[in-house]
Amino acid sequence: MPSHVKPNNAKRILCVGMAVRDLVFGVRDLPMRGGKAHADHFDEIAGGNALNAAIGITRLGGEARFSGPMGDAAEKQCEFIFDQLEAEGIDYSGVVRMPGLVTPISNILIDPSGERTIVTFRHPDLWKVKLPDADQLLAGCAAVLVENRCASFVTELCSEARCRGIAVIVDADQVMSSREGLLTASSHIVFSAETLFATAGTQDAAQALRRIAALTPSFVAVTLGAHGMTWLDGAGRRCTPWTRSAPATSSTAALRWRLPKGPASKTRCGLRLLPPR
């Protein structure tokens, strides 16, 4: 691992999810079915929600550990992912190489408006991964961040983290069942708007949050694009104090958020979590 300067109070956060090889093409016009299109730009980046979060944490001055399944140890195409993790100073000792499989890959087409069209391949056997021992993954961690699409292999770890008093933040971008284990194995759940509405069965953000809050003791919030982040306060009132400080880009890692002026002070790595209900 390269040496990176960290503040003395840097918090280590474990990020668990699927690493993805993102092949990004900038196109003027999307091709018709059976057609072809010329790309004006191409980039290959290390993607995946949890991996992007780990990169964001280290760039904000925190310390991140990444875990999750990746392709066979003989796979060469994903070596650049390890190169980036190393360059960012991220501990990736928790990565599990899956024999005979390939690392997930996404083909991303971005048109001039910034709209994305994505085709992703994830081998179904990747979900059968057995993560390293909880003692190894959770050592020294102040929080755990997971993707809810990975519930099949992260729920047990999250339950153990909660038993140890460690905060568990769930990035919910896939519809959740009302009996989903992560609803009780987490301390904080942040939904995308589409996922919240589909999970709660309503397009009203406040009503949707109330329905989810009735199912979990966790702090529940939703991201609403340019409108920021919304949650309910202790009296059930809708709060929206976060606003985006930079325009959206093709990379979720490039989104920056700020708190407006108020009593909450700034922190280097963002580990100022509102308490669960």
mmCIF file of C-alpha atoms in Angstrom, residues 105-249:
data_model
loop_
_atom_site.group_PDB
_atom_site.id
_atom_site.type_symbol
_atom_site.label_atom_id
_atom_site.label_comp_id
_atom_site.label_asym_id
_atom_site.label_seq_id
_atom_site.Cartn_x
_atom_site.Cartn_y
_atom_site.Cartn_z
ATOM 1 C CA ILE A 105 -18.342 -5.578 -16.569
ATOM 2 C CA SER A 106 -20.532 -2.695 -17.758
ATOM 3 C CA ASN A 107 -20.770 -1.124 -21.206
ATOM 4 C CA ILE A 108 -21.870 2.483 -20.645
ATOM 5 C CA LEU A 109 -23.004 4.772 -23.483
ATOM 6 C CA ILE A 110 -23.251 8.484 -22.595
ATOM 7 C CA ASP A 111 -25.019 10.844 -24.988
ATOM 8 C CA PRO A 112 -24.351 14.626 -25.199
ATOM 9 C CA SER A 113 -27.059 15.350 -22.600
ATOM 10 C CA GLY A 114 -25.244 13.156 -20.070
ATOM 11 C CA GLU A 115 -27.916 10.431 -20.114
ATOM 12 C CA ARG A 116 -26.505 6.926 -19.645
ATOM 13 C CA THR A 117 -27.449 3.654 -21.332
ATOM 14 C CA ILE A 118 -25.900 0.714 -19.499
ATOM 15 C CA VAL A 119 -25.507 -3.000 -20.209
ATOM 16 C CA THR A 120 -23.987 -4.981 -17.324
ATOM 17 C CA PHE A 121 -22.875 -8.584 -16.955
ATOM 18 C CA ARG A 122 -22.537 -10.167 -13.512
ATOM 19 C CA HIS A 123 -22.080 -13.913 -13.330
ATOM 20 C CA PRO A 124 -24.799 -15.300 -11.002
ATOM 21 C CA ASP A 125 -22.247 -17.371 -9.076
ATOM 22 C CA LEU A 126 -20.585 -14.171 -7.826
ATOM 23 C CA TRP A 127 -23.489 -13.815 -5.375
ATOM 24 C CA LYS A 128 -22.398 -17.106 -3.749
ATOM 25 C CA VAL A 129 -19.165 -15.577 -2.443
ATOM 26 C CA LYS A 130 -18.150 -16.274 1.134
ATOM 27 C CA LEU A 131 -16.590 -13.151 2.592
ATOM 28 C CA PRO A 132 -13.522 -13.279 4.841
ATOM 29 C CA ASP A 133 -13.993 -13.679 8.588
ATOM 30 C CA ALA A 134 -15.868 -10.822 10.283
ATOM 31 C CA ASP A 135 -13.019 -10.274 12.743
ATOM 32 C CA GLN A 136 -10.693 -9.573 9.806
ATOM 33 C CA LEU A 137 -13.079 -7.291 7.934
ATOM 34 C CA LEU A 138 -14.409 -5.301 10.898
ATOM 35 C CA ALA A 139 -11.106 -4.790 12.724
ATOM 36 C CA GLY A 140 -10.668 -1.075 13.450
ATOM 37 C CA CYS A 141 -13.787 -0.058 11.484
ATOM 38 C CA ALA A 142 -16.109 2.701 12.654
ATOM 39 C CA ALA A 143 -18.731 1.988 9.989
ATOM 40 C CA VAL A 144 -19.739 -0.425 7.244
ATOM 41 C CA LEU A 145 -21.233 0.606 3.903
ATOM 42 C CA VAL A 146 -22.927 -2.045 1.748
ATOM 43 C CA GLU A 147 -25.023 -2.294 -1.415
ATOM 44 C CA ASN A 148 -28.432 -3.826 -0.783
ATOM 45 C CA ARG A 149 -28.236 -5.740 -4.063
ATOM 46 C CA CYS A 150 -25.530 -7.778 -2.278
ATOM 47 C CA ALA A 151 -27.842 -8.728 0.600
ATOM 48 C CA SER A 152 -27.267 -12.453 -0.008
ATOM 49 C CA PHE A 153 -23.666 -12.214 1.178
ATOM 50 C CA VAL A 154 -23.541 -9.061 3.345
ATOM 51 C CA THR A 155 -26.516 -9.428 5.720
ATOM 52 C CA GLU A 156 -24.742 -11.745 8.156
ATOM 53 C CA LEU A 157 -21.733 -9.424 8.279
ATOM 54 C CA CYS A 158 -24.004 -6.415 8.859
ATOM 55 C CA SER A 159 -25.775 -8.179 11.726
ATOM 56 C CA GLU A 160 -22.423 -8.928 13.335
ATOM 57 C CA ALA A 161 -21.329 -5.307 12.891
ATOM 58 C CA ARG A 162 -24.494 -4.043 14.599
ATOM 59 C CA CYS A 163 -23.903 -6.480 17.490
ATOM 60 C CA ARG A 164 -20.501 -4.836 17.889
ATOM 61 C CA GLY A 165 -21.999 -1.338 17.906
ATOM 62 C CA ILE A 166 -20.657 -0.482 14.428
ATOM 63 C CA ALA A 167 -22.789 1.737 12.175
ATOM 64 C CA VAL A 168 -24.090 -0.011 9.033
ATOM 65 C CA ILE A 169 -25.104 2.180 6.081
ATOM 66 C CA VAL A 170 -27.066 0.527 3.270
ATOM 67 C CA ASP A 171 -26.989 1.975 -0.248
ATOM 68 C CA ALA A 172 -30.439 0.911 -1.465
ATOM 69 C CA ASP A 173 -30.655 1.043 -5.249
ATOM 70 C CA GLN A 174 -32.656 -2.168 -5.627
ATOM 71 C CA VAL A 175 -36.235 -2.742 -4.469
ATOM 72 C CA MET A 176 -36.368 -4.194 -0.943
ATOM 73 C CA SER A 177 -38.831 -6.719 0.422
ATOM 74 C CA SER A 178 -40.701 -5.815 3.612
ATOM 75 C CA ARG A 179 -39.004 -8.877 5.127
ATOM 76 C CA GLU A 180 -35.512 -7.922 3.915
ATOM 77 C CA GLY A 181 -32.911 -8.766 6.556
ATOM 78 C CA LEU A 182 -30.992 -5.548 5.938
ATOM 79 C CA LEU A 183 -33.965 -3.559 7.233
ATOM 80 C CA THR A 184 -33.040 -4.672 10.746
ATOM 81 C CA ALA A 185 -29.317 -5.354 10.213
ATOM 82 C CA SER A 186 -28.562 -1.692 9.438
ATOM 83 C CA SER A 187 -28.430 1.615 11.261
ATOM 84 C CA HIS A 188 -28.892 3.858 8.200
ATOM 85 C CA ILE A 189 -30.567 3.203 4.814
ATOM 86 C CA VAL A 190 -30.224 5.662 1.920
ATOM 87 C CA PHE A 191 -32.534 4.987 -1.029
ATOM 88 C CA SER A 192 -32.409 6.261 -4.574
ATOM 89 C CA ALA A 193 -35.732 7.935 -5.382
ATOM 90 C CA GLU A 194 -36.826 5.255 -7.860
ATOM 91 C CA THR A 195 -36.040 2.460 -5.413
ATOM 92 C CA LEU A 196 -37.815 4.157 -2.509
ATOM 93 C CA PHE A 197 -40.976 4.747 -4.527
ATOM 94 C CA ALA A 198 -41.006 1.173 -5.890
ATOM 95 C CA THR A 199 -40.353 -0.319 -2.453
ATOM 96 C CA ALA A 200 -42.996 1.777 -0.673
ATOM 97 C CA GLY A 201 -45.552 1.756 -3.491
ATOM 98 C CA THR A 202 -46.020 5.541 -3.628
ATOM 99 C CA GLN A 203 -44.493 8.484 -5.496
ATOM 100 C CA ASP A 204 -44.739 10.802 -2.480
ATOM 101 C CA ALA A 205 -41.319 10.962 -0.798
ATOM 102 C CA ALA A 206 -42.552 11.797 2.708
ATOM 103 C CA GLN A 207 -45.234 9.109 2.640
ATOM 104 C CA ALA A 208 -42.772 6.580 1.231
ATOM 105 C CA LEU A 209 -40.261 7.340 3.991
ATOM 106 C CA ARG A 210 -42.966 6.876 6.635
ATOM 107 C CA ARG A 211 -43.901 3.482 5.215
ATOM 108 C CA ILE A 212 -40.286 2.297 5.233
ATOM 109 C CA ALA A 213 -39.644 3.786 8.692
ATOM 110 C CA ALA A 214 -42.472 1.615 10.021
ATOM 111 C CA LEU A 215 -40.500 -1.480 8.979
ATOM 112 C CA THR A 216 -37.077 -0.647 10.397
ATOM 113 C CA PRO A 217 -35.400 0.986 13.404
ATOM 114 C CA SER A 218 -32.841 2.468 10.993
ATOM 115 C CA PHE A 219 -32.456 6.109 9.981
ATOM 116 C CA VAL A 220 -34.024 6.268 6.489
ATOM 117 C CA ALA A 221 -33.272 8.837 3.768
ATOM 118 C CA VAL A 222 -33.657 9.275 0.018
ATOM 119 C CA THR A 223 -31.515 11.069 -2.558
ATOM 120 C CA LEU A 224 -33.574 13.254 -4.896
ATOM 121 C CA GLY A 225 -31.093 14.326 -7.547
ATOM 122 C CA ALA A 226 -30.618 18.093 -7.730
ATOM 123 C CA HIS A 227 -33.062 18.504 -4.820
ATOM 124 C CA GLY A 228 -30.578 16.940 -2.399
ATOM 125 C CA MET A 229 -31.291 14.402 0.331
ATOM 126 C CA THR A 230 -34.551 14.041 2.258
ATOM 127 C CA TRP A 231 -35.401 12.293 5.522
ATOM 128 C CA LEU A 232 -37.962 12.569 8.319
ATOM 129 C CA ASP A 233 -37.177 14.183 11.665
ATOM 130 C CA GLY A 234 -38.296 12.791 15.012
ATOM 131 C CA ALA A 235 -41.735 14.341 14.595
ATOM 132 C CA GLY A 236 -42.215 12.740 11.180
ATOM 133 C CA ARG A 237 -41.641 15.990 9.301
ATOM 134 C CA ARG A 238 -39.803 15.962 5.993
ATOM 135 C CA CYS A 239 -36.311 17.522 6.087
ATOM 136 C CA THR A 240 -34.217 18.442 3.029
ATOM 137 C CA PRO A 241 -31.093 20.307 4.208
ATOM 138 C CA TRP A 242 -28.545 18.875 1.754
ATOM 139 C CA THR A 243 -27.925 20.393 -1.661
ATOM 140 C CA ARG A 244 -25.625 19.422 -4.501
ATOM 141 C CA SER A 245 -22.625 21.706 -4.912
ATOM 142 C CA ALA A 246 -21.555 20.452 -8.346
ATOM 143 C CA PRO A 247 -23.411 19.377 -11.510
ATOM 144 C CA ALA A 248 -23.924 15.680 -12.147
ATOM 145 C CA THR A 249 -21.291 13.855 -14.160
#
